[in-house]
């Protein structure tokens, strides 16, 4: 499963990109608005760090406006994916963009039927918002399961990008179901890196090492020893 960061924060994006665990980035108007930077400058920085898909969302409501924005966004870099809302106007835009070879991500998806229609229109990705479904008393992950089943039944190539992830268990569940992508905020990704037993184990190793008064040999001593061993 590909891991995307759901953030427009350059520092966070760089942190996870440096770890080699980031396959892409998703943004939305709320996330962009959180950063105190002009849109183009911000997106330019993100695109300099991320080589995988960078999802940027249109804000127009009508098809013409969406297409206009989509063309501008797609012209920024070949790895830009245009996020289009799951509306009738959005589906018309997705169809046209698909024909032009511009990859789209249909966002704000809350039902398997919406996902089916998005795929038929030619979406590259579909984004079910599972956390927001959980918030209103539904089981968001069941929608992911249904979408995956429907797509598999008909060999649909649209990728299921699980969005609105709130905690690491959501990520495990998405991976077990075989979702193509999970996008998550930085706090979830940080929690995935960490485990209390790792911290306890590391502390114990270091305490034991220092209690024994051991020291790693100097690099020169080590190199001389290695040469000696090779000569034997
Ligand atoms: O980027 C879309 C989605 O992941 C938003 O998540 O937490 O605002 O429901 P959230």
mmCIF file with all atom_site columns, N, CA, C and O and ligand atoms in Angstrom, residues 6 26-28 31 83 107 129 131-132 163-166 183, ligand 1:
data_model
loop_
_atom_site.group_PDB
_atom_site.id
_atom_site.type_symbol
_atom_site.label_atom_id
_atom_site.label_alt_id
_atom_site.label_comp_id
_atom_site.label_asym_id
_atom_site.label_entity_id
_atom_site.label_seq_id
_atom_site.pdbx_PDB_ins_code
_atom_site.Cartn_x
_atom_site.Cartn_y
_atom_site.Cartn_z
_atom_site.occupancy
_atom_site.B_iso_or_equiv
_atom_site.pdbx_formal_charge
_atom_site.auth_seq_id
_atom_site.auth_comp_id
_atom_site.auth_asym_id
_atom_site.auth_atom_id
_atom_site.pdbx_PDB_model_num
ATOM   1  N N  . UNK A 1 6   ? -1.062  13.567 4.204  1.00 0.00 ? 6   UNK A N  1
ATOM   2  C CA . UNK A 1 6   ? -2.192  14.468 3.980  1.00 0.00 ? 6   UNK A CA 1
ATOM   3  C C  . UNK A 1 6   ? -1.843  15.800 4.639  1.00 0.00 ? 6   UNK A C  1
ATOM   4  O O  . UNK A 1 6   ? -2.265  16.080 5.760  1.00 0.00 ? 6   UNK A O  1
ATOM   5  N N  . UNK A 1 26  ? -1.178  14.441 -0.380 1.00 0.00 ? 26  UNK A N  1
ATOM   6  C CA . UNK A 1 26  ? -2.504  14.975 -0.714 1.00 0.00 ? 26  UNK A CA 1
ATOM   7  C C  . UNK A 1 26  ? -2.670  16.291 0.036  1.00 0.00 ? 26  UNK A C  1
ATOM   8  O O  . UNK A 1 26  ? -2.228  16.436 1.175  1.00 0.00 ? 26  UNK A O  1
ATOM   9  N N  . UNK A 1 27  ? -3.304  17.237 -0.631 1.00 0.00 ? 27  UNK A N  1
ATOM   10 C CA . UNK A 1 27  ? -3.643  18.505 0.027  1.00 0.00 ? 27  UNK A CA 1
ATOM   11 C C  . UNK A 1 27  ? -5.115  18.758 -0.232 1.00 0.00 ? 27  UNK A C  1
ATOM   12 O O  . UNK A 1 27  ? -5.744  18.052 -1.031 1.00 0.00 ? 27  UNK A O  1
ATOM   13 N N  . UNK A 1 28  ? -5.648  19.716 0.470  1.00 0.00 ? 28  UNK A N  1
ATOM   14 C CA . UNK A 1 28  ? -7.011  20.193 0.187  1.00 0.00 ? 28  UNK A CA 1
ATOM   15 C C  . UNK A 1 28  ? -7.038  21.667 0.554  1.00 0.00 ? 28  UNK A C  1
ATOM   16 O O  . UNK A 1 28  ? -6.068  22.176 1.147  1.00 0.00 ? 28  UNK A O  1
ATOM   17 N N  . UNK A 1 31  ? -6.071  22.414 4.190  1.00 0.00 ? 31  UNK A N  1
ATOM   18 C CA . UNK A 1 31  ? -4.655  22.195 4.521  1.00 0.00 ? 31  UNK A CA 1
ATOM   19 C C  . UNK A 1 31  ? -3.775  23.299 3.931  1.00 0.00 ? 31  UNK A C  1
ATOM   20 O O  . UNK A 1 31  ? -2.819  23.752 4.572  1.00 0.00 ? 31  UNK A O  1
ATOM   21 N N  . UNK A 1 83  ? -7.369  17.108 -7.789 1.00 0.00 ? 83  UNK A N  1
ATOM   22 C CA . UNK A 1 83  ? -8.500  16.644 -6.969 1.00 0.00 ? 83  UNK A CA 1
ATOM   23 C C  . UNK A 1 83  ? -9.753  17.399 -7.376 1.00 0.00 ? 83  UNK A C  1
ATOM   24 O O  . UNK A 1 83  ? -9.769  18.636 -7.434 1.00 0.00 ? 83  UNK A O  1
ATOM   25 N N  . UNK A 1 107 ? -12.641 13.418 -4.911 1.00 0.00 ? 107 UNK A N  1
ATOM   26 C CA . UNK A 1 107 ? -12.581 13.553 -3.462 1.00 0.00 ? 107 UNK A CA 1
ATOM   27 C C  . UNK A 1 107 ? -13.968 13.770 -2.863 1.00 0.00 ? 107 UNK A C  1
ATOM   28 O O  . UNK A 1 107 ? -14.926 13.998 -3.587 1.00 0.00 ? 107 UNK A O  1
ATOM   29 N N  . UNK A 1 129 ? -13.695 9.193  2.444  1.00 0.00 ? 129 UNK A N  1
ATOM   30 C CA . UNK A 1 129 ? -13.303 9.884  3.684  1.00 0.00 ? 129 UNK A CA 1
ATOM   31 C C  . UNK A 1 129 ? -13.792 9.064  4.870  1.00 0.00 ? 129 UNK A C  1
ATOM   32 O O  . UNK A 1 129 ? -14.901 9.262  5.377  1.00 0.00 ? 129 UNK A O  1
ATOM   33 N N  . UNK A 1 131 ? -12.772 8.720  8.152  1.00 0.00 ? 131 UNK A N  1
ATOM   34 C CA . UNK A 1 131 ? -12.893 9.331  9.486  1.00 0.00 ? 131 UNK A CA 1
ATOM   35 C C  . UNK A 1 131 ? -14.182 10.136 9.612  1.00 0.00 ? 131 UNK A C  1
ATOM   36 O O  . UNK A 1 131 ? -14.856 10.095 10.643 1.00 0.00 ? 131 UNK A O  1
ATOM   37 N N  . UNK A 1 132 ? -14.512 10.852 8.547  1.00 0.00 ? 132 UNK A N  1
ATOM   38 C CA . UNK A 1 132 ? -15.732 11.676 8.610  1.00 0.00 ? 132 UNK A CA 1
ATOM   39 C C  . UNK A 1 132 ? -16.980 10.795 8.631  1.00 0.00 ? 132 UNK A C  1
ATOM   40 O O  . UNK A 1 132 ? -18.005 11.180 9.193  1.00 0.00 ? 132 UNK A O  1
ATOM   41 N N  . UNK A 1 163 ? -8.835  8.128  2.643  1.00 0.00 ? 163 UNK A N  1
ATOM   42 C CA . UNK A 1 163 ? -8.555  9.469  3.180  1.00 0.00 ? 163 UNK A CA 1
ATOM   43 C C  . UNK A 1 163 ? -9.314  9.690  4.479  1.00 0.00 ? 163 UNK A C  1
ATOM   44 O O  . UNK A 1 163 ? -10.134 8.860  4.876  1.00 0.00 ? 163 UNK A O  1
ATOM   45 N N  . UNK A 1 164 ? -9.001  10.816 5.117  1.00 0.00 ? 164 UNK A N  1
ATOM   46 C CA . UNK A 1 164 ? -9.603  11.158 6.410  1.00 0.00 ? 164 UNK A CA 1
ATOM   47 C C  . UNK A 1 164 ? -9.290  10.074 7.445  1.00 0.00 ? 164 UNK A C  1
ATOM   48 O O  . UNK A 1 164 ? -10.129 9.671  8.235  1.00 0.00 ? 164 UNK A O  1
ATOM   49 N N  . UNK A 1 165 ? -8.030  9.643  7.404  1.00 0.00 ? 165 UNK A N  1
ATOM   50 C CA . UNK A 1 165 ? -7.528  8.636  8.362  1.00 0.00 ? 165 UNK A CA 1
ATOM   51 C C  . UNK A 1 165 ? -7.232  9.346  9.671  1.00 0.00 ? 165 UNK A C  1
ATOM   52 O O  . UNK A 1 165 ? -6.651  10.424 9.686  1.00 0.00 ? 165 UNK A O  1
ATOM   53 N N  . UNK A 1 166 ? -7.646  8.730  10.791 1.00 0.00 ? 166 UNK A N  1
ATOM   54 C CA . UNK A 1 166 ? -7.513  9.407  12.082 1.00 0.00 ? 166 UNK A CA 1
ATOM   55 C C  . UNK A 1 166 ? -6.521  8.738  13.035 1.00 0.00 ? 166 UNK A C  1
ATOM   56 O O  . UNK A 1 166 ? -6.111  9.345  14.010 1.00 0.00 ? 166 UNK A O  1
ATOM   57 N N  . UNK A 1 183 ? -3.802  7.926  2.786  1.00 0.00 ? 183 UNK A N  1
ATOM   58 C CA . UNK A 1 183 ? -3.216  9.237  3.064  1.00 0.00 ? 183 UNK A CA 1
ATOM   59 C C  . UNK A 1 183 ? -3.555  9.627  4.490  1.00 0.00 ? 183 UNK A C  1
ATOM   60 O O  . UNK A 1 183 ? -4.677  9.388  4.950  1.00 0.00 ? 183 UNK A O  1
HETATM 61 O O1 . LIG B 2 .   ? -7.520  15.388 2.462  1.00 0.00 ? 1   LIG B O1 1
HETATM 62 C C1 . LIG B 2 .   ? -8.769  14.847 2.633  1.00 0.00 ? 1   LIG B C1 1
HETATM 63 C C2 . LIG B 2 .   ? -9.023  14.159 3.962  1.00 0.00 ? 1   LIG B C2 1
HETATM 64 O O2 . LIG B 2 .   ? -7.980  13.279 4.240  1.00 0.00 ? 1   LIG B O2 1
HETATM 65 C C3 . LIG B 2 .   ? -9.391  15.083 5.089  1.00 0.00 ? 1   LIG B C3 1
HETATM 66 O O3 . LIG B 2 .   ? -9.349  14.459 6.340  1.00 0.00 ? 1   LIG B O3 1
HETATM 67 O O4 . LIG B 2 .   ? -9.341  14.617 8.799  1.00 0.00 ? 1   LIG B O4 1
HETATM 68 O O5 . LIG B 2 .   ? -10.186 16.559 7.458  1.00 0.00 ? 1   LIG B O5 1
HETATM 69 O O6 . LIG B 2 .   ? -11.506 14.453 7.627  1.00 0.00 ? 1   LIG B O6 1
HETATM 70 P P1 . LIG B 2 .   ? -10.142 15.052 7.620  1.00 0.00 ? 1   LIG B P1 1
#
